[in-house]
Coordinates of C-alpha atoms and ligand atoms in Angstrom, one line a residue:
M299 CA 144.4 74.6 137.2
D300 CA 143.9 76.0 133.6
A301 CA 146.2 74.4 130.8
P302 CA 148.8 77.5 130.3
V303 CA 149.5 77.5 134.2
E304 CA 150.1 73.8 134.2
V305 CA 152.5 74.0 131.2
A306 CA 154.5 76.7 132.8
L307 CA 154.6 74.9 136.0
I308 CA 155.6 71.6 134.4
A309 CA 158.5 73.6 132.6
R310 CA 159.6 74.9 135.9
A311 CA 159.5 71.6 137.3
V312 CA 161.7 70.0 134.4
A313 CA 164.1 73.0 135.0
I314 CA 164.5 72.2 138.7
L315 CA 165.0 68.5 137.9
R316 CA 167.7 69.2 135.4
D317 CA 169.4 71.4 137.9
G318 CA 169.6 68.6 140.2
G319 CA 166.6 69.8 142.4
L320 CA 163.6 67.9 144.0
V321 CA 160.1 68.0 142.8
A322 CA 157.3 66.5 144.6
F323 CA 154.6 65.3 142.2
P324 CA 151.3 63.6 142.5
T325 CA 150.7 60.0 141.3
E326 CA 147.5 57.9 141.6
T327 CA 149.0 55.9 144.6
V328 CA 150.8 58.7 146.7
Y329 CA 152.9 61.7 146.2
G330 CA 156.5 61.1 145.0
L331 CA 159.5 63.1 145.9
G332 CA 161.2 63.1 142.6
A333 CA 164.8 63.8 141.2
D334 CA 166.9 62.9 138.0
A335 CA 167.2 59.2 138.5
S336 CA 170.5 59.5 136.4
D337 CA 172.1 62.2 138.6
P338 CA 173.6 60.6 141.6
A339 CA 174.0 64.0 143.6
A340 CA 170.4 64.7 142.7
V341 CA 169.2 61.4 144.2
A342 CA 171.4 61.9 147.3
R343 CA 169.4 64.9 148.0
I344 CA 166.2 62.8 148.2
F345 CA 167.7 60.8 150.9
A346 CA 168.7 63.9 152.8
A347 CA 165.2 65.3 152.5
K348 CA 163.5 62.1 153.8
G349 CA 166.0 61.3 156.5
R350 CA 166.1 57.9 154.6
P351 CA 169.2 55.7 154.9
A352 CA 171.1 55.5 151.7
D353 CA 171.1 51.8 151.2
H354 CA 167.3 51.7 150.5
P355 CA 166.4 51.4 146.9
L356 CA 164.2 53.8 145.1
I357 CA 161.6 53.3 142.2
V358 CA 162.4 54.8 138.9
H359 CA 159.3 56.2 137.4
L360 CA 159.1 56.4 133.5
A361 CA 156.8 58.0 130.8
S362 CA 156.1 54.7 129.1
A363 CA 156.7 51.0 129.0
D364 CA 158.7 51.7 125.9
D365 CA 161.5 53.0 128.3
I366 CA 161.9 49.5 130.1
D367 CA 164.9 48.5 128.2
A368 CA 166.6 51.7 129.0
W369 CA 166.8 50.7 132.5
A370 CA 166.6 47.0 132.8
V371 CA 168.3 44.0 131.2
D372 CA 167.1 40.4 131.0
V373 CA 163.5 41.5 130.8
P374 CA 161.3 38.5 131.2
P375 CA 158.2 38.0 129.0
L376 CA 156.0 38.2 132.1
A377 CA 157.2 41.9 132.6
R378 CA 156.0 42.7 129.3
V379 CA 152.5 41.2 130.0
L380 CA 152.3 43.0 133.3
A381 CA 153.4 46.3 131.6
A382 CA 150.9 45.9 128.9
A383 CA 148.0 45.2 131.3
C384 CA 148.8 47.4 134.2
W385 CA 150.8 50.5 133.1
P386 CA 150.2 53.2 133.5
G387 CA 149.2 52.1 136.9
P388 CA 150.1 51.2 140.5
L389 CA 152.4 48.5 139.7
T390 CA 156.2 48.5 140.3
M391 CA 158.4 45.8 138.7
V392 CA 161.7 44.9 140.1
L393 CA 164.0 43.9 137.1
R394 CA 167.8 43.4 136.7
R395 CA 169.2 46.9 136.3
A396 CA 171.0 48.2 133.3
A397 CA 174.5 49.4 133.7
R398 CA 173.4 53.0 133.5
V399 CA 171.3 52.8 136.6
P400 CA 173.3 54.6 139.5
D401 CA 174.1 52.9 142.6
A402 CA 172.6 55.9 144.2
V403 CA 169.1 54.6 143.0
T404 CA 169.4 50.9 143.8
G405 CA 171.3 51.2 147.1
G406 CA 173.7 49.0 145.3
L407 CA 171.5 46.2 144.3
P408 CA 171.5 44.4 141.1
T409 CA 168.0 45.3 140.5
V410 CA 166.0 48.3 139.7
G411 CA 162.2 49.0 140.4
L412 CA 160.4 50.4 137.4
R413 CA 156.8 52.1 137.2
V414 CA 154.8 54.1 135.0
P415 CA 152.3 56.3 137.1
D416 CA 148.6 56.7 136.1
H417 CA 148.4 60.4 136.7
P418 CA 148.1 63.1 134.1
V419 CA 150.4 65.5 136.0
A420 CA 153.1 62.9 136.6
L421 CA 153.0 61.7 132.9
A422 CA 153.2 65.4 131.7
L423 CA 156.2 65.8 134.1
L424 CA 157.8 62.6 132.8
R425 CA 157.2 63.3 129.1
A426 CA 158.5 66.8 129.4
F427 CA 161.6 65.7 131.4
G428 CA 162.3 62.9 129.0
G429 CA 164.2 60.8 131.5
G430 CA 163.7 58.5 134.5
I431 CA 162.5 60.3 137.8
A432 CA 163.6 58.6 141.0
A433 CA 160.9 59.0 143.5
P434 CA 160.0 57.5 146.9
S435 CA 156.8 58.5 148.7
A436 CA 157.3 62.1 149.6
N437 CA 157.2 61.7 153.4
R438 CA 160.0 61.8 156.1
F439 CA 161.3 58.2 156.6
G440 CA 159.0 56.0 158.5
Q441 CA 156.0 58.4 158.5
V442 CA 152.6 57.9 156.8
S443 CA 152.7 58.4 153.0
P444 CA 151.2 61.8 151.7
T445 CA 148.0 61.7 149.5
T446 CA 147.8 65.4 149.1
A447 CA 150.1 68.3 148.4
D448 CA 149.2 69.6 151.8
H449 CA 150.5 66.4 153.4
V450 CA 153.8 66.8 151.4
R451 CA 154.2 70.4 152.5
S452 CA 153.7 69.9 156.1
G453 CA 155.8 66.8 156.3
L454 CA 158.8 67.9 154.1
G455 CA 158.6 71.8 154.2
D456 CA 161.5 73.6 152.5
A457 CA 163.4 70.4 151.8
V458 CA 161.3 70.3 148.4
D459 CA 161.8 72.8 145.7
L460 CA 158.6 72.6 144.1
V461 CA 155.4 70.8 145.1
L462 CA 153.0 70.1 142.0
D463 CA 149.4 69.7 143.2
G464 CA 147.3 67.2 141.5
G465 CA 144.5 66.9 143.9
A466 CA 144.1 63.8 146.4
S467 CA 145.6 60.6 145.0
A468 CA 142.9 58.4 143.6
V469 CA 144.4 55.0 144.6
G470 CA 145.6 56.0 148.0
V471 CA 148.0 53.1 148.9
E472 CA 151.4 52.5 147.4
S473 CA 152.0 50.5 144.1
T474 CA 152.1 46.7 144.2
I475 CA 155.9 45.7 144.0
V476 CA 156.4 42.6 142.0
D477 CA 160.0 41.0 141.9
L478 CA 160.6 39.7 138.4
S479 CA 164.4 39.4 138.8
G480 CA 164.6 36.0 139.8
D481 CA 163.5 32.5 138.9
V482 CA 160.3 32.8 140.9
P483 CA 158.1 35.9 140.8
A484 CA 156.9 37.2 144.2
I485 CA 155.0 40.2 145.4
L486 CA 157.3 42.3 147.7
R487 CA 154.8 44.8 148.8
P488 CA 150.8 44.5 148.3
G489 CA 149.6 47.6 146.8
G490 CA 147.1 49.2 144.2
V491 CA 147.1 46.4 141.9
S492 CA 145.5 43.3 143.7
R493 CA 147.3 39.9 144.1
E494 CA 144.3 38.2 142.5
T495 CA 144.7 40.3 139.2
L496 CA 148.3 39.9 139.0
E497 CA 148.0 36.0 139.6
R498 CA 145.5 36.1 136.7
L499 CA 147.8 37.8 134.3
A500 CA 150.8 35.5 135.5
G501 CA 148.8 32.3 135.3
R502 CA 150.4 31.4 138.4
A503 CA 150.3 31.8 142.2
L504 CA 152.5 34.8 143.5
P505 CA 153.8 34.4 147.0
V506 CA 153.7 37.6 149.1
R507 CA 157.1 38.1 150.8
G508 CA 156.6 40.2 153.8
T509 CA 159.7 40.3 155.7
V510 CA 163.2 41.3 155.1
E511 CA 164.4 37.7 155.6
D512 CA 162.3 35.9 153.3
A513 CA 162.9 38.7 150.5
G514 CA 166.5 37.4 150.6
G515 CA 168.0 40.1 152.8
V516 CA 167.0 43.0 150.6
R517 CA 166.6 46.1 152.8
A518 CA 163.3 47.5 151.8
P519 CA 161.8 50.3 153.9
G520 CA 158.3 49.3 152.9
M521 CA 159.3 45.9 154.6
L522 CA 160.1 47.5 158.2
A523 CA 157.6 46.5 160.7
S524 CA 157.6 50.2 162.0
H525 CA 157.0 51.8 158.6
Y526 CA 153.9 54.1 157.7
A527 CA 153.7 54.9 161.4
P528 CA 151.7 58.1 162.7
D529 CA 152.7 60.1 165.8
A530 CA 149.7 58.6 167.6
R531 CA 149.8 54.8 168.6
L532 CA 147.8 52.7 166.3
L533 CA 146.3 49.7 168.2
L534 CA 144.9 46.7 166.2
V535 CA 141.7 45.7 168.3
P536 CA 139.0 43.6 167.2
V537 CA 135.9 45.6 166.4
A538 CA 133.6 44.0 169.0
E539 CA 136.3 44.9 171.6
Q540 CA 136.9 48.6 170.5
A541 CA 134.2 50.4 172.6
A542 CA 135.3 48.7 175.7
R543 CA 139.0 49.5 174.9
A544 CA 138.1 53.3 173.8
A545 CA 136.4 53.6 177.2
S546 CA 139.4 52.4 179.3
L547 CA 141.9 54.7 177.2
R548 CA 139.5 57.6 177.8
E549 CA 139.6 56.9 181.4
R550 CA 143.4 57.3 181.4
G551 CA 142.8 60.7 179.7
L552 CA 143.9 59.8 176.3
V553 CA 142.0 61.0 173.2
V554 CA 140.9 58.0 171.1
G555 CA 140.3 57.9 167.2
V556 CA 138.7 54.9 165.4
L557 CA 139.3 54.0 162.0
S558 CA 136.5 51.9 160.8
F559 CA 135.3 49.9 157.6
R560 CA 131.8 50.0 156.4
G561 CA 130.9 51.6 159.7
E562 CA 131.2 48.2 161.3
G563 CA 130.9 48.2 165.2
W564 CA 130.5 51.7 165.7
S565 CA 127.4 54.2 165.6
A566 CA 127.4 57.9 166.0
D567 CA 125.8 57.3 169.5
D568 CA 129.0 55.1 170.5
T569 CA 131.3 57.9 169.3
R570 CA 129.4 60.6 171.3
V571 CA 129.4 58.6 174.5
M572 CA 133.1 57.5 174.3
D573 CA 134.0 60.9 173.0
A574 CA 136.2 59.2 170.3
R575 CA 136.6 60.4 166.9
L576 CA 135.5 58.2 164.3
V577 CA 136.5 58.0 160.7
D578 CA 134.7 55.5 158.6
L579 CA 136.5 54.5 155.5
G580 CA 133.4 53.6 153.3
A581 CA 131.6 50.9 151.7
S582 CA 134.4 49.4 149.3
E583 CA 138.0 48.3 149.5
E584 CA 138.6 51.0 146.8
E585 CA 137.1 53.8 148.8
A586 CA 138.9 52.6 151.9
A587 CA 142.4 52.5 150.4
H588 CA 141.6 56.0 148.8
G589 CA 141.0 57.5 152.3
L590 CA 143.2 55.5 154.4
Y591 CA 146.3 57.7 154.7
A592 CA 144.2 61.0 154.8
A593 CA 142.2 59.4 157.7
I594 CA 145.5 58.5 159.6
H595 CA 146.9 61.9 159.0
E596 CA 143.6 63.7 160.2
L597 CA 143.2 61.3 163.5
D598 CA 147.0 61.9 164.1
E599 CA 146.5 65.4 164.5
T600 CA 144.0 65.2 167.4
C601 CA 144.3 61.8 168.8
D602 CA 146.7 60.1 171.2
V603 CA 145.6 56.4 170.2
I604 CA 144.0 55.4 167.1
L605 CA 142.0 51.8 167.1
A606 CA 141.5 49.9 164.0
W607 CA 141.1 46.1 162.8
P608 CA 142.4 45.1 159.3
P609 CA 139.8 44.4 156.7
E610 CA 139.6 41.1 154.8
E611 CA 142.7 40.5 152.8
T612 CA 140.9 40.2 149.3
G613 CA 141.6 42.7 146.5
L614 CA 142.8 46.0 147.9
G615 CA 142.2 44.8 151.4
L616 CA 145.4 42.9 151.5
A617 CA 147.3 46.3 150.9
I618 CA 145.3 48.1 153.5
A619 CA 145.7 45.1 156.2
D620 CA 149.4 45.3 155.6
R621 CA 149.8 49.1 156.0
L622 CA 147.7 48.9 159.1
R623 CA 149.8 46.1 160.6
R624 CA 153.1 48.0 159.7
A625 CA 151.5 51.3 161.2
A626 CA 150.6 49.4 164.4
G627 CA 154.5 48.3 164.5
Ligands
TXA812 O1 153.3 54.0 144.6 C1 154.4 53.9 144.7 O2 155.3 53.0 144.6 C2 155.2 55.3 145.3 C3 154.8 56.3 144.4 C4 155.5 57.7 144.6 O3 155.2 55.9 142.9 N1 156.5 55.2 145.6 C5 156.8 54.5 146.8 O4 158.3 54.5 146.9 O5 156.0 54.0 147.6 P1 158.9 54.1 148.3 O6 160.5 54.5 148.2 O7 158.2 54.9 149.5 O8 158.7 52.6 148.4 C6 159.4 51.9 147.3 C7 159.6 50.6 147.9 C8 160.5 50.4 149.0 O9 160.1 49.4 150.0 C9 161.8 50.0 148.3 O10 162.7 49.4 149.1 C10 161.4 49.1 147.2 O11 160.2 49.8 146.8 N2 162.2 48.8 146.1 C11 162.7 49.7 145.3 N3 163.7 49.2 144.5 C12 163.6 47.9 144.8 C13 164.5 47.0 144.4 N4 165.5 46.9 143.3 N5 164.3 45.7 145.0 C14 163.4 45.5 146.1 N6 162.7 46.4 146.6 C15 162.8 47.8 145.9
MG813 MG1 157.3 55.2 151.3

């Protein structure tokens, strides 16, 4: 895309947002389905397009950390530290909401999730729009998040007024969500910024709150066990048992796909013999996160069952393992 086209497209996107419409846009994590965060009617359209229950809160995307105080109050020093170190980037901070934040955005919670995305198209849109953009991942509720514009179009179709195409999302898993609204900071969703990085910046251990219960009853869709699910069944099977499992599924007439990390356990010969589709997610955690959702989308198109085993839970491996577990339900 050359610059003039992009400028014209951004202007169109801004006009749609000001008009209460929906614009899907790329971020470094996944594509977002955006609406004007200060317009409750526009925000309601997000929930309708996604088929998402209205009491699930949305993240407000900002152009810069300078905008925090327009959306949050009682902002603790740690939030400034994390914003300075991680923004723009794949970190969402849950803070006490300012009075102006509509209930439609927060699902009535006293807190709001804020993030500055690290993508040139998202930042150009946010700067040109000049306000906050509420955006969940641009997928139907409960489905796998989109990391390309094509994923968005095939998942949401006409429900979106405009899809800005910024190529494949570099990080590939959603932002890490840190709750800084209470006395004890905690990670509500592992994501693109590793727990290790955040703990180093915070100078303290950060518990990971994986369930609705221990998050204090906060209803967060990313916390539902059944979230991020493909249509195919995803089974978590130890690598050493995958070939045998694939063979028995095959005998029952099922088409089997395998998601592997670092080529572990599977050779090209195995897949030929088993007639299974193999997608290897590469050598590093970064590569694996980047390709994870595209691989699930791809296998989902042709397979009845997908076999995978979570990687080690260090660095981005924590977010990858979390998403695989939720996709397996
Ligand atoms: O990487 C991302 O975060 C992407 C891109 C588009 O920015 N967005 C995203 O949004 O993943 P969504 O809606 O799919 O997931 C946001 C998660 C949900 O689990 C939601 O419940 C949680 O953030 N959340 C939002 N506001 C919250 C709040 N005030 N308290 C607790 N959880 C909150
Ligand atoms: Mg989502």
